[in-house]
Structures are given as structure tokens and as C-alpha cells.
PDB file of C-alpha atoms in Angstrom:
ATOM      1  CA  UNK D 114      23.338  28.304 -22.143  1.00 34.00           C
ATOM      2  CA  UNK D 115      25.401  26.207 -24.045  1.00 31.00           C
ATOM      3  CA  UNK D 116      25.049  24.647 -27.406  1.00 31.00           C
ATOM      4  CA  UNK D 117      24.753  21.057 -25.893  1.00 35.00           C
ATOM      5  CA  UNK D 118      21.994  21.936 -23.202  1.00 34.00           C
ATOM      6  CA  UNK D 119      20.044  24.092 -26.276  1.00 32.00           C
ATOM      7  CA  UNK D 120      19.660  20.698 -28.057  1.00 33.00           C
ATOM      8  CA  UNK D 121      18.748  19.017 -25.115  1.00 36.00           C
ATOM      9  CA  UNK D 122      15.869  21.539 -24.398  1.00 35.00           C
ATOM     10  CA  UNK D 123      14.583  20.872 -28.156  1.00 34.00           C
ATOM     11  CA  UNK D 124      14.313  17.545 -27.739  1.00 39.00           C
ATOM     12  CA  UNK D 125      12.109  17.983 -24.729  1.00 38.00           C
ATOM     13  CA  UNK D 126       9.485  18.965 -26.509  1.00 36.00           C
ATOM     14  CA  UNK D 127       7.686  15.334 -26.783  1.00 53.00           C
ATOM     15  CA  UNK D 128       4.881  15.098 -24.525  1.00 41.00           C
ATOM     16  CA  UNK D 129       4.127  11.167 -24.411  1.00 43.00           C
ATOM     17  CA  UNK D 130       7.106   9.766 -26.100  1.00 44.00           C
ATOM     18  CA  UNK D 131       9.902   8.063 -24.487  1.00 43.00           C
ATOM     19  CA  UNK D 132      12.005   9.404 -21.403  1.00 44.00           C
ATOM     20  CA  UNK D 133      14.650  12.146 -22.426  1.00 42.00           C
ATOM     21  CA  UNK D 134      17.406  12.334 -19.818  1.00 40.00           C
ATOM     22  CA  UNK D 135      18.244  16.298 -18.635  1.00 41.00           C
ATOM     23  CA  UNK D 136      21.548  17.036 -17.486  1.00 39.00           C
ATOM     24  CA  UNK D 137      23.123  20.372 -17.752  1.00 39.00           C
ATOM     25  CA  UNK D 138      26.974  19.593 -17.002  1.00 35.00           C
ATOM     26  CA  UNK D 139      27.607  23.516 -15.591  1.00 32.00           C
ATOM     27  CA  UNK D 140      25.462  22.631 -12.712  1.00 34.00           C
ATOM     28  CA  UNK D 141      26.049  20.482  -9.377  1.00 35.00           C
ATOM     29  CA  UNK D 142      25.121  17.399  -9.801  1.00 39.00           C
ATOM     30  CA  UNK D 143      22.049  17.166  -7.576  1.00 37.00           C
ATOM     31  CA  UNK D 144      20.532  20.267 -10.077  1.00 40.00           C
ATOM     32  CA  UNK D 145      21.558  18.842 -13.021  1.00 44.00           C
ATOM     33  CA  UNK D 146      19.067  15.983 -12.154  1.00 72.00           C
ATOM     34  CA  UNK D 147      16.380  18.436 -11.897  1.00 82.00           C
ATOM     35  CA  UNK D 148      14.377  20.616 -14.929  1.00 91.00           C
ATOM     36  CA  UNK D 149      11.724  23.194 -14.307  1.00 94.00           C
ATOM     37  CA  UNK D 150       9.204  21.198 -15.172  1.00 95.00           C
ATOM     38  CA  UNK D 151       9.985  18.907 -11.960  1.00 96.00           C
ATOM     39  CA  UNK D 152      10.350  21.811  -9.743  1.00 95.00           C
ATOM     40  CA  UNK D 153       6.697  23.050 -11.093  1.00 97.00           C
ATOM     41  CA  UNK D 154       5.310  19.313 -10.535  1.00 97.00           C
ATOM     42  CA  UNK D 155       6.532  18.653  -7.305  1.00 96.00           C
ATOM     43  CA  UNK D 156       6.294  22.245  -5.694  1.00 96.00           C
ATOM     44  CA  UNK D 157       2.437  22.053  -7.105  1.00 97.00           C
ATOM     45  CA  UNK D 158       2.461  24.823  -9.415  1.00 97.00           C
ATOM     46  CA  UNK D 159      -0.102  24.256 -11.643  1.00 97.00           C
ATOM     47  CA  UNK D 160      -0.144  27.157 -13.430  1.00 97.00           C
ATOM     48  CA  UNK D 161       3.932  26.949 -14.337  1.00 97.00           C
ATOM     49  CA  UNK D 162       3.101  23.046 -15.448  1.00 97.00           C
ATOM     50  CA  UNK D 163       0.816  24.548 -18.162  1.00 97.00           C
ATOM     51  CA  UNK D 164       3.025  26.786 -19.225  1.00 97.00           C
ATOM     52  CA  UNK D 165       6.078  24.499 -19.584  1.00 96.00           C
ATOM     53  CA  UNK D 166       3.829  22.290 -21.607  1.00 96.00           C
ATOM     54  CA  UNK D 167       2.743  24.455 -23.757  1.00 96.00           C
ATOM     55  CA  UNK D 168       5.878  25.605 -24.683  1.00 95.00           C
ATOM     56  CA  UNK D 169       6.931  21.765 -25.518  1.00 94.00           C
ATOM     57  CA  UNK D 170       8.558  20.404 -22.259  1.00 93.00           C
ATOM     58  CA  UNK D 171       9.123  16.711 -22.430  1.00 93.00           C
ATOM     59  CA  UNK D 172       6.528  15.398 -19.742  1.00 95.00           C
ATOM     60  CA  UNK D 173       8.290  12.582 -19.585  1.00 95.00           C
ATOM     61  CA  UNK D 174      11.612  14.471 -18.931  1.00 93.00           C
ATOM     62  CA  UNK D 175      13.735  12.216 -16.639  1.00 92.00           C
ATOM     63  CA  UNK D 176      16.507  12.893 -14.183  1.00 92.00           C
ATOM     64  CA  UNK D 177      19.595  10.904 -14.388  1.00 90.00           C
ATOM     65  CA  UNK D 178      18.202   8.900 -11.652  1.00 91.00           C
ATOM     66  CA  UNK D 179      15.093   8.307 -13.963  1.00 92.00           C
ATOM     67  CA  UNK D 180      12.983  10.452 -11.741  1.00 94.00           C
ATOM     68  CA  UNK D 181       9.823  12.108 -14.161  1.00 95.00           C
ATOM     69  CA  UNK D 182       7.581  15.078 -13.035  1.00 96.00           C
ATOM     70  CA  UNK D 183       4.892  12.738 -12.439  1.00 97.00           C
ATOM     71  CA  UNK D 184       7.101  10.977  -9.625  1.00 97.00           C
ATOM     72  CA  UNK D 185       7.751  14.798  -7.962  1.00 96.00           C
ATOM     73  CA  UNK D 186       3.699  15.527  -8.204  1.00 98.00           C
ATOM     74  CA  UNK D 187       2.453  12.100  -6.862  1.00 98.00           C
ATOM     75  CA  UNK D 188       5.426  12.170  -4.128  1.00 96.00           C
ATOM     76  CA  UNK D 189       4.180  15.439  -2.891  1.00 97.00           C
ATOM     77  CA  UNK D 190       0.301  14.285  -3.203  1.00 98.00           C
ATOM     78  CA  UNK D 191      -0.407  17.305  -5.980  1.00 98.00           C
ATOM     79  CA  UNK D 192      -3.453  15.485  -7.485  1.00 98.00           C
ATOM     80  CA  UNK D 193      -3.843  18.816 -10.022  1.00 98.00           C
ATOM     81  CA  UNK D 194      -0.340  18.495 -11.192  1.00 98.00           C
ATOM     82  CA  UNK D 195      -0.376  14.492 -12.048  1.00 98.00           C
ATOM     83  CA  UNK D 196      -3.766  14.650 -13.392  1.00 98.00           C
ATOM     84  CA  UNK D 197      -2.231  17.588 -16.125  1.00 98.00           C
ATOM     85  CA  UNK D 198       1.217  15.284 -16.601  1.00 98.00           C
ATOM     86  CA  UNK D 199      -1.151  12.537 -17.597  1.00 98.00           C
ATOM     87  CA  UNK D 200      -3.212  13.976 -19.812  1.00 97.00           C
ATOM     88  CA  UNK D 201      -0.397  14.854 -21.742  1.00 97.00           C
ATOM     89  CA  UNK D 202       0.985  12.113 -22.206  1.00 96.00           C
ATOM     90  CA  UNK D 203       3.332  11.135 -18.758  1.00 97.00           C
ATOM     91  CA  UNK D 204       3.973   7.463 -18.575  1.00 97.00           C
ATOM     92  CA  UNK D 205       2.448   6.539 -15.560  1.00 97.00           C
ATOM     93  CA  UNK D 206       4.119   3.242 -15.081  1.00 97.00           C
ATOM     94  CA  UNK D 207       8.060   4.932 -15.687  1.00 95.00           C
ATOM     95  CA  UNK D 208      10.206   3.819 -13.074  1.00 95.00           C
ATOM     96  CA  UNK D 209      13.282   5.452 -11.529  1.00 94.00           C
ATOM     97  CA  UNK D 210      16.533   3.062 -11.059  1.00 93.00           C
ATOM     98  CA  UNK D 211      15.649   1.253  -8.143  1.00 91.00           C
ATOM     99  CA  UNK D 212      11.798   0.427  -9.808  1.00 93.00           C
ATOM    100  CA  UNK D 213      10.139   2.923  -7.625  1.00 95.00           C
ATOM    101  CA  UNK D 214       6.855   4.200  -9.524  1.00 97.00           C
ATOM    102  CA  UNK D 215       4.883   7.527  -9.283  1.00 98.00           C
ATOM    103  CA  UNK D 216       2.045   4.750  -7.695  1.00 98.00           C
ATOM    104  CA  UNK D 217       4.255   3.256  -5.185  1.00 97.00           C
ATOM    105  CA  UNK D 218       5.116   7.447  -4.070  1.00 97.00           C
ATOM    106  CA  UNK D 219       1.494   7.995  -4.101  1.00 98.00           C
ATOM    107  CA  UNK D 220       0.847   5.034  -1.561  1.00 98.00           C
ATOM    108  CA  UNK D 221       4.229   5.711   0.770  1.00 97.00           C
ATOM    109  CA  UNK D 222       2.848   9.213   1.632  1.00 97.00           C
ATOM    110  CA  UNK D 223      -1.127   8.456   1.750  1.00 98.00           C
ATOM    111  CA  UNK D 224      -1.908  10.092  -1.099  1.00 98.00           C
ATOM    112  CA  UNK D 225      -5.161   8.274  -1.885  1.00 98.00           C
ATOM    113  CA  UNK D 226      -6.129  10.782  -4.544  1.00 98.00           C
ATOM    114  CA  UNK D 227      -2.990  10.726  -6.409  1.00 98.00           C
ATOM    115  CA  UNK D 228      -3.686   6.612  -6.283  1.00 98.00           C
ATOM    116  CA  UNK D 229      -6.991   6.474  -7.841  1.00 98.00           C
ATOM    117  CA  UNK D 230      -5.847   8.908 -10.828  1.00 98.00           C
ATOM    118  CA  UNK D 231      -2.819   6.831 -11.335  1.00 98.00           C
ATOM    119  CA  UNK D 232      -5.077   3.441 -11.457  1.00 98.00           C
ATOM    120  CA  UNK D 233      -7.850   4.620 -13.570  1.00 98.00           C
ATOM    121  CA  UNK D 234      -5.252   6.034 -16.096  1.00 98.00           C
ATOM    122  CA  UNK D 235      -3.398   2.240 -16.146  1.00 97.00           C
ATOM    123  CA  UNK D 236      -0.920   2.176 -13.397  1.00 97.00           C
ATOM    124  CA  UNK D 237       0.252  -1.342 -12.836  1.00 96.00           C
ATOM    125  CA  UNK D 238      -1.106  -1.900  -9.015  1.00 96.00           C
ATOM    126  CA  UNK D 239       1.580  -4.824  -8.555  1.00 93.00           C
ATOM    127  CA  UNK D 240       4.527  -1.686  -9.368  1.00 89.00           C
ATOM    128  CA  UNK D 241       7.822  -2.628 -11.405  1.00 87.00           C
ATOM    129  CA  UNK D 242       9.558  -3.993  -8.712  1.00 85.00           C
ATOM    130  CA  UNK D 243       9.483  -6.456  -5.673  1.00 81.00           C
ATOM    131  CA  UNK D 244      11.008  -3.528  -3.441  1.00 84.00           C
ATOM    132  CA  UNK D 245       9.100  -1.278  -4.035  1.00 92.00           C
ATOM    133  CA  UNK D 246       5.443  -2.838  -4.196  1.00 96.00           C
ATOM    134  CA  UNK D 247       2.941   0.051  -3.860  1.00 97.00           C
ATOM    135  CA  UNK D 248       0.404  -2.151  -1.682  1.00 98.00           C
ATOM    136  CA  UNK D 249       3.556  -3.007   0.696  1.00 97.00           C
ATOM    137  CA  UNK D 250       4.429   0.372   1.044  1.00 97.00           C
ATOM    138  CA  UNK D 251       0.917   1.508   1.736  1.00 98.00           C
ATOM    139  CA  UNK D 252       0.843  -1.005   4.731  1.00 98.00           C
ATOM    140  CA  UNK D 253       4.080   0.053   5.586  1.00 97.00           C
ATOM    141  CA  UNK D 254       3.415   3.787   6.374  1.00 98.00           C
ATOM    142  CA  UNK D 255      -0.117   3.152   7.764  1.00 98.00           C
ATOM    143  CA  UNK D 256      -2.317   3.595   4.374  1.00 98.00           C
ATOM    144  CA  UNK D 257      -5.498   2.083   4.378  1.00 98.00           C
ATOM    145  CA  UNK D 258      -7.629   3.837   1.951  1.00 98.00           C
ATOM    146  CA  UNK D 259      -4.533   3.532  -0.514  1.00 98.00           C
ATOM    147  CA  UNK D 260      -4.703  -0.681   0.264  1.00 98.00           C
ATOM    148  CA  UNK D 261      -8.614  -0.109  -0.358  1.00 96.00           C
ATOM    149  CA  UNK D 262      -7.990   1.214  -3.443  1.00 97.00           C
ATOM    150  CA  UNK D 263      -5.496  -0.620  -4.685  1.00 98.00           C
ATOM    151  CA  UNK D 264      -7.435  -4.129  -4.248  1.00 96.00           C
ATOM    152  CA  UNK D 265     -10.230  -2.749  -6.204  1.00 94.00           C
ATOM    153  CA  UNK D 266      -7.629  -2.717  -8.994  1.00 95.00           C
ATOM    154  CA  UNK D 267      -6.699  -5.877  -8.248  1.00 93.00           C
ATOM    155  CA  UNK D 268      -3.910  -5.517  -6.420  1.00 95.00           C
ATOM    156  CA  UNK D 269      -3.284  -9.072  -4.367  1.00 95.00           C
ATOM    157  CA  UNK D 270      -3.841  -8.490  -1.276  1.00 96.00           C
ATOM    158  CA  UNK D 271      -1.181 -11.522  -0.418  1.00 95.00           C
ATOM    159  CA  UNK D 272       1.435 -10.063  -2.743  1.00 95.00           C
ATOM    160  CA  UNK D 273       4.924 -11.997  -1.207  1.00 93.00           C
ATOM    161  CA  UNK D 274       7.882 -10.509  -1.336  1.00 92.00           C
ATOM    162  CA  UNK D 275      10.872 -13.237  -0.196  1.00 88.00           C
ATOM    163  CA  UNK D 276      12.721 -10.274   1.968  1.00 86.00           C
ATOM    164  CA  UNK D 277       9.271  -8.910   3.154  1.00 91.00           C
ATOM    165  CA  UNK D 278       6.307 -11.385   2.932  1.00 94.00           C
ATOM    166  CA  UNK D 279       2.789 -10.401   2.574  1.00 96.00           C
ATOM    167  CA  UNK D 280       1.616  -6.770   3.097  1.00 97.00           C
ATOM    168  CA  UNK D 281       0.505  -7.871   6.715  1.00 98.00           C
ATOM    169  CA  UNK D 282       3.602  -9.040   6.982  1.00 97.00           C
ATOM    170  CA  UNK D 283       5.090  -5.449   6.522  1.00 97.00           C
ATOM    171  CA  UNK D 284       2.377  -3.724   8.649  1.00 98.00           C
ATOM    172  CA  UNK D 285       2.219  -5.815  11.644  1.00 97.00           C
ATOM    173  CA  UNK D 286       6.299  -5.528  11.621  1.00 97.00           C
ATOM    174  CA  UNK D 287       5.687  -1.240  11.179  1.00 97.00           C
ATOM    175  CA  UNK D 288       2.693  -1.986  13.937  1.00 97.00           C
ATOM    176  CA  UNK D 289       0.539  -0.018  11.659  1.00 98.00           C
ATOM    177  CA  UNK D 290      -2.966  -1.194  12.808  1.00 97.00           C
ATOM    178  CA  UNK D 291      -5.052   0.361  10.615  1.00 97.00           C
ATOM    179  CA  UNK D 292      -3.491  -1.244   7.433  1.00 98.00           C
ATOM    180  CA  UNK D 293      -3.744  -4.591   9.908  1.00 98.00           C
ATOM    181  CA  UNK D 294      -7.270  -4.143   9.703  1.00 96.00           C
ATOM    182  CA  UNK D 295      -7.997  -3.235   6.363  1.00 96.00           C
ATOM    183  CA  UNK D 296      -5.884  -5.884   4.952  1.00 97.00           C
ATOM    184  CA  UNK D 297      -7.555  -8.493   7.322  1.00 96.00           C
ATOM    185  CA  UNK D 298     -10.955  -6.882   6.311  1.00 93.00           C
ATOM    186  CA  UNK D 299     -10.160  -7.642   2.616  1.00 94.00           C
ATOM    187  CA  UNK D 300      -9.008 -11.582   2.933  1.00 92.00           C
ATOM    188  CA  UNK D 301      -5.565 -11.401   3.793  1.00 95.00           C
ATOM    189  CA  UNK D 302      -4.443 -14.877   4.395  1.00 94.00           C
ATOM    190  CA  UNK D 303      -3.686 -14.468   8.570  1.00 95.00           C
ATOM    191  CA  UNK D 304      -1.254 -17.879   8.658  1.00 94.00           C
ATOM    192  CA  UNK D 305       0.869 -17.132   5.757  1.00 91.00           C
ATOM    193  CA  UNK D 306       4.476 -17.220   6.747  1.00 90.00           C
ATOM    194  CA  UNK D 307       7.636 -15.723   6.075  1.00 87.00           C
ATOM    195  CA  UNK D 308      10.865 -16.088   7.334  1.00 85.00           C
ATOM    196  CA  UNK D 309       9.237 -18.884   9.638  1.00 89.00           C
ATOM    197  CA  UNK D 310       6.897 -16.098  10.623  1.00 94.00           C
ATOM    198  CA  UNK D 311       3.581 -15.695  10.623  1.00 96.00           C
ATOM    199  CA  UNK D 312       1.806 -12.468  11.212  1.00 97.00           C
ATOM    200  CA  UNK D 313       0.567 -13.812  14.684  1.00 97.00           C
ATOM    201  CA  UNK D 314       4.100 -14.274  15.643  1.00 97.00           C
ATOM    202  CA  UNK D 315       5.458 -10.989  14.716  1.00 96.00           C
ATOM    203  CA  UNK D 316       2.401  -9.343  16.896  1.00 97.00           C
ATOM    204  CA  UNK D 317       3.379 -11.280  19.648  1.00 96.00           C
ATOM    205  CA  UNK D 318       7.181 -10.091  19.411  1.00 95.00           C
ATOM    206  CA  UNK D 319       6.343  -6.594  19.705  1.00 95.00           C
ATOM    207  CA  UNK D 320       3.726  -7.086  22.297  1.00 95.00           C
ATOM    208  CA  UNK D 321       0.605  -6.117  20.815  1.00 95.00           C
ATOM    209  CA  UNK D 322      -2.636  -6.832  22.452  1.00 95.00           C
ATOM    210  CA  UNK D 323      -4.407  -4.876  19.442  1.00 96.00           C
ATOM    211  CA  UNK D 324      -3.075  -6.658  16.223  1.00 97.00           C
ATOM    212  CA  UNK D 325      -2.819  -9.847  18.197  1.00 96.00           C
ATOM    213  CA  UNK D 326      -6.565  -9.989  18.933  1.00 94.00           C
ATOM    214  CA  UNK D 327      -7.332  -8.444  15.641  1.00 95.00           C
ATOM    215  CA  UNK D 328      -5.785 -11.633  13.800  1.00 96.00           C
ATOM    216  CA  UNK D 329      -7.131 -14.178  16.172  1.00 94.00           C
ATOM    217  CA  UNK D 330     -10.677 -12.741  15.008  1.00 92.00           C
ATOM    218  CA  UNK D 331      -9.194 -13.403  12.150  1.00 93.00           C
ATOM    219  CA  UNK D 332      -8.269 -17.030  12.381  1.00 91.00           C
ATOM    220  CA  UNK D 333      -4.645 -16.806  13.258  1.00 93.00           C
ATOM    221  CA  UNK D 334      -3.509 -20.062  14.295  1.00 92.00           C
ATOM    222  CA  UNK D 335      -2.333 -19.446  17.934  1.00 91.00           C
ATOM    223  CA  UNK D 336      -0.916 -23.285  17.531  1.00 91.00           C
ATOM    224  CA  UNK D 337       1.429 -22.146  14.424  1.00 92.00           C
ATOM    225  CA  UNK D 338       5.591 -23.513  15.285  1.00 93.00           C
ATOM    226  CA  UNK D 339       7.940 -21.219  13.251  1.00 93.00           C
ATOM    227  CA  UNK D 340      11.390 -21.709  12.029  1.00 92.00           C
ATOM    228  CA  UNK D 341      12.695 -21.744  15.690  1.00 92.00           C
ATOM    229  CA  UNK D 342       9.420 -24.487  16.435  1.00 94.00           C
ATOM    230  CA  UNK D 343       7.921 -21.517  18.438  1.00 95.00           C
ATOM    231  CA  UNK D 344       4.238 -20.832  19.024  1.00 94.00           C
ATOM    232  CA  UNK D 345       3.249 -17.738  19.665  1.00 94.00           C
ATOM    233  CA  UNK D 346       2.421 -18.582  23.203  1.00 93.00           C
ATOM    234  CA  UNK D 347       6.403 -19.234  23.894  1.00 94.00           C
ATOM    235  CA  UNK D 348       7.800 -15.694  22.659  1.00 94.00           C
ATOM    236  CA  UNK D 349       5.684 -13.818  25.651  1.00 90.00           C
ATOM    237  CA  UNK D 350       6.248 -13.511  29.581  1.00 84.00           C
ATOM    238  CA  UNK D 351       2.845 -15.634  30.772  1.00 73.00           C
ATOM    239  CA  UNK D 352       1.526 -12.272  33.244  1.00 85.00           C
ATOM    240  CA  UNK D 353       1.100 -10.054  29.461  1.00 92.00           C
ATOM    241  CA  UNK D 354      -1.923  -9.079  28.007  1.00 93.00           C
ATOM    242  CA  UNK D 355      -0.697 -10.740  24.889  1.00 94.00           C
ATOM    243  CA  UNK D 356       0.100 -14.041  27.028  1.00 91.00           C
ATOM    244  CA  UNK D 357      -3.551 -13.494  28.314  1.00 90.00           C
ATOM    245  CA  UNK D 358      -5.242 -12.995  24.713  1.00 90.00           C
ATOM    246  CA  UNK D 359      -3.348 -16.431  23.923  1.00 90.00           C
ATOM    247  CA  UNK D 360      -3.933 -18.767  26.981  1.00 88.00           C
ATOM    248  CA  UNK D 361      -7.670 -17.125  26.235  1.00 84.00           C
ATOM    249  CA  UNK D 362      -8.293 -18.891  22.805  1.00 81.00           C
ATOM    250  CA  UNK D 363      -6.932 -22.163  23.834  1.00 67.00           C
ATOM    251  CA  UNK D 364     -10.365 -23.625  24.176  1.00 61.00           C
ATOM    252  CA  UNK D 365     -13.123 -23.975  21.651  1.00 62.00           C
ATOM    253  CA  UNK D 366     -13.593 -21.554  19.142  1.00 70.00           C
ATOM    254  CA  UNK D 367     -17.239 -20.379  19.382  1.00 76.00           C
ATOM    255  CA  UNK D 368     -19.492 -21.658  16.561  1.00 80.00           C
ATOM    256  CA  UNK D 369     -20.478 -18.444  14.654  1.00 78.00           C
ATOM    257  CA  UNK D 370     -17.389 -17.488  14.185  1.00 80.00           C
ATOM    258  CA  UNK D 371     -15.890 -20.720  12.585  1.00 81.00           C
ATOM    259  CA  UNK D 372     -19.253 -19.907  10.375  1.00 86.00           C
ATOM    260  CA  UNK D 373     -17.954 -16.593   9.625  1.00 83.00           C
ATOM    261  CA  UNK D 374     -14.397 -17.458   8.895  1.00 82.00           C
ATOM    262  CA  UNK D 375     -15.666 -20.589   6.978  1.00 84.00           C
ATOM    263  CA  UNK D 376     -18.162 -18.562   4.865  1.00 84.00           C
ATOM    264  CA  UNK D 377     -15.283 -15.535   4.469  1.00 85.00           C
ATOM    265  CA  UNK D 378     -13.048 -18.585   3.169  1.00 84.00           C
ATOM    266  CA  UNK D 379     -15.268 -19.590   0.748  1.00 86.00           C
ATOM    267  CA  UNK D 380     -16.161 -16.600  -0.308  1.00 84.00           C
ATOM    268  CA  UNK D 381     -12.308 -15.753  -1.250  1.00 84.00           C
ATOM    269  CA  UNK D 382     -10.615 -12.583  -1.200  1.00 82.00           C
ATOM    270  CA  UNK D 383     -11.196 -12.235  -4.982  1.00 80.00           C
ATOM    271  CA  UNK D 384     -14.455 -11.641  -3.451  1.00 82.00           C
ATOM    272  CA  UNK D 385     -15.137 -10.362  -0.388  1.00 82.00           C
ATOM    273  CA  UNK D 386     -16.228  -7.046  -1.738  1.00 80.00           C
ATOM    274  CA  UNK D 387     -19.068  -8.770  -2.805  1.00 83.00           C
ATOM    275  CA  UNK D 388     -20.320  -9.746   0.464  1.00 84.00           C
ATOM    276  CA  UNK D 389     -22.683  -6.620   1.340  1.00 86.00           C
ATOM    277  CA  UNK D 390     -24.237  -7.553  -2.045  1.00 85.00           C
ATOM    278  CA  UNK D 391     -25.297 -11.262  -0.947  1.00 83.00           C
ATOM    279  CA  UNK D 392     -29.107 -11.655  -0.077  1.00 85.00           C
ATOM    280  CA  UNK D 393     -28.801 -11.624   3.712  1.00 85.00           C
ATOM    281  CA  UNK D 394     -29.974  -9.668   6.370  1.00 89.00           C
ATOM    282  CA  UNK D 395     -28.147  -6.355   7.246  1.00 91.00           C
ATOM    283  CA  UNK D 396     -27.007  -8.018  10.567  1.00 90.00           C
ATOM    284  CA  UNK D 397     -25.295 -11.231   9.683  1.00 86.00           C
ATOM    285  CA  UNK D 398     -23.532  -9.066   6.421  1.00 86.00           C
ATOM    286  CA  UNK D 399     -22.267  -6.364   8.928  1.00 88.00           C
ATOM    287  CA  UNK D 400     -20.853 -10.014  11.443  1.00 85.00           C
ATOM    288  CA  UNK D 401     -19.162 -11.023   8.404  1.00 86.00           C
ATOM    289  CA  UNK D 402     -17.204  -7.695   7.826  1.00 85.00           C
ATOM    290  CA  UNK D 403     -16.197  -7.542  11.329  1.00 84.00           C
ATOM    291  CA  UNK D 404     -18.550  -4.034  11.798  1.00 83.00           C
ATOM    292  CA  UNK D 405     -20.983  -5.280  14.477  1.00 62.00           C
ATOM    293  CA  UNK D 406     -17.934  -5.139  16.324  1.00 55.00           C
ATOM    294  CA  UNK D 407     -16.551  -1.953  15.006  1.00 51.00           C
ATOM    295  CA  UNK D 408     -20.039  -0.475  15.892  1.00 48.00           C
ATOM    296  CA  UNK D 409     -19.520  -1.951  19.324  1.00 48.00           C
ATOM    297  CA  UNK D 410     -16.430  -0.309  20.122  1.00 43.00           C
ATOM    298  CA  UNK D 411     -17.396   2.998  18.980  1.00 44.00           C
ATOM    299  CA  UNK D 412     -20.388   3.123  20.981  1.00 44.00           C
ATOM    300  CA  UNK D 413     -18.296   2.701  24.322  1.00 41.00           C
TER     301      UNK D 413
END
């Protein structure tokens, strides 16, 4: 090894202080962005991690692309790895170039685990940048538990991005119902738009019966014009189920449920994990979670 790549390795040896950049110029360029200490972390090799560290490897060691070990672990879901990276020190909010954090790779591969260590160790649930938004990715790529968990960190549940929207934006345009649900389940505003959009619309576009009933539950306006001074009734052949779903709610909403989306409204989705603690009966706290029908479904 050279001269140049011994000094580099010497200043590795600073668990928790700022990012050192590795490059070892008699390599390709795709290895020379990548140390043994991200192989260990992202390969899972727990037992190589410790060993590296205790011989004074940088934990915060970054690739030219400002990629750490703690991106590599979280990307690949090794809880064991990111959990020893932090507790030596990694920087758990580091960012590569384009703002992608170890928490936003944690929540594009469902890696609820990885999530929770990350937030209760003081990962910024918002992310570093607009693009890369760790609760939009989670919706995205069909995440629930990691949306779950990120609103109990405060994540905003209604976090707009002006190329993407909301989250349920992002996962009723990836059709990913389950992170439809969960975001619905924890407030999500159903009638916020973007790009002239609102969710409802976008369901309606790509023909689902599912999300579209799912929002109406929900409140979606069915009566909602967007840029093009659309409903959502106009962007569907009248024989679909979607058309059917629509034409459906065109009368009057029945009365408990403009109580339950009145009471979930005032509640606020600051909130609504409070609800089960309210003094009510077990019944009308399951109505206003949406499980009596959950229970429903499963039981046919």
C-alpha cells in the first residue's frame, strides 16, 4: 500500500468525529468508494464490524459519494450492524450527495427495525432532503409499520413535497394499499392536492375500487374539480366498479359517519393516537379507527 492510502487509514481511526473520505487511487473507481468496514456493515458481519472498530476504523468513513457504513447496514436491514455503528459514534443523520439518509434506506426496503434504532438514537424523521423523505419512501414501496413508526416520531404525516405531494399522494400513485390505509388511519388529510390532484383522483386514474372506497370512508370529496376542472366521476367509463363506488356516494352521507369524520377532525392527526385512550366504549373507539370494519372483513 502506498504512502498516501497509509495516511488515509490513520486518519480513520475516529469513531464519532466528522466524515473522512476513502479513496485508494490504484483501485477502480467503484472500489475505491468502498472500505472494509462498509463491506462488513452492509454484508452483516458483525463480528468483522467489531474488529475493524477496535482496531480504529473511522465509523463514519465515507465513500466519495458520501455513502457511511451505517447507510450499507440500514440499506440491507442488518439491525446488529447499525445498532454497533451507532454506539460508536456513526452519525445517524449523514447524508450521501443526493440527501439520502441511513433512515430514508431503512424505510425504502421495510426495514422497520433498522427505523426504530435510527429514531430513538436522533434520526431526523423529516430526512435531509425533499427527495428523499423517509415517510414518502416508506409509502412508496408499501411500508406501513415504517409510516407507523415514523409518526410516533413525529414525522407529518402530510409532509408535501412540490414534485410529489403528500405521502398518500406517493402511495396511491405506487397503488400501495397498505400504506393507503395506514396513512388514512393516522389523519392524512384525504383532499389535499397536488398537481391539481387529489388522492381521490389519482385512485380513480388507475382504476382502483380498493383505495377509492378506502378514501371515500375517509372523506374524499367525490365533488373535488382538478387542474383540468375534472371530478373524479369524469376520468372513469360509467359501467366500472370505480364509476359504481362514485355514482354510489352521490346521495347523503350517513350520519355516523359525518360523526366519525367530524370527531377524527377535531381530534387532529397530532392526535389520533390518542383516541383508544378517550373514555368511550370499546365499540364506538374501534368505529373511529376504522376496525369494526377491518374486523368485518376478516371474518368473511
Amino acid at each position: 500500500m502506498s504512502t498516501g492510502s497509509k495516511e488515509t487509514q490513520r486518519d480513520t481511526a475516529c469513531p464519532g468525529a466528522a466524515a473522512v473520505y476513502f479513496s485508494n487511487p490504484m483501485m477502480s473507481d467503484f472500489e475505491s468508494d468502498w472500505s472494509l468496514i462498509h463491506d462488513a456493515a452492509f454484508n452483516g458481519n458483525v463480528l468483522s464490524l467489531q474488529r475493524l472498530i477496535a482496531q480504529g476504523i473511522c465509523v463514519n468513513l465515507s465513500t466519495l459519494d458520501q455513502v457511511s457504513p451505517l447507510h450499507g447496514a440500514c440499506l440491507q436491514g442488518h439491525t446488529n450492524c447499525a445498532k454497533l455503528l451507532v454506539e460508536n459514534g456513526a452519525n445517524v443523520n449523514s447524508a450521501t450527495v443526493d440527501g439520502r439518509t441511513a433512515l430514508t434506506d431503512a424505510c425504502a426496503g421495510g426495514h422497520v427495525t433498522c427505523v426504530s434504532l435510527l429514531l430513538q438514537h436522533g434520526a431526523t424523521p423529516q430526512g435531509n432532503s425533499p427527495s428523499h423523505s423517509p415517510i414518502h419512501w416508506a409509502a412508496a414501496k408499501g411500508h406501513p409499520e415504517c409510516i407507523e413508526k415514523l409518526v410516533q416520531y413525529n414525522a407529518d404525516v402530510d409532509q408535501h413535497i412540490d414534485t410529489l405531494g403528500s405521502p398518500l399522494h406517493v402511495a396511491c400513485s405506487n397503488q400501495q394499499l397498505g400504506s393507503v390505509r395506514q396513512l388514512l388511519q393516522l389523519g392524512a388529510d384525504v383532499n389535499r392536492s397536488a398537481s391539481g390532484d387529489s388522492p381521490l383522483h389519482i385512485a380513480v386514474r388507475l382504476s382502483s375500487p380498493e383505495m377509492v372506497s378506502d378514501l371515500l370512508d375517509h372523506g374524499a370529496d367525490h365533488l373535488l374539480v382538478n387542474a383540468e376542472g375534472k371530478r373524479p366521476l369524469d376520468l372513469t367509463p360509467p359501467d366500472s366498479q370505480v364509476g359504481r363506488l362514485l355514482r354510489e356516494v352521490g346521495g347523503m352521507t350517513p350520519l355516523k359517519q359525518l360523526c366519525r369524520l367530524h370527531i377524527r377532525k377535531t381530534v387532529g392527526k397530532h392526535r389520533m393516537g390518542e383516541i383508544p385512550d378517550l373514555h368511550l366504549p370499546t365499540k364506538l373507539i374501534q368505529y373511529l379507527l376504522y376496525q369494526s370494519e377491518q374486523s368485518d372483513v376478516q371474518k368473511h
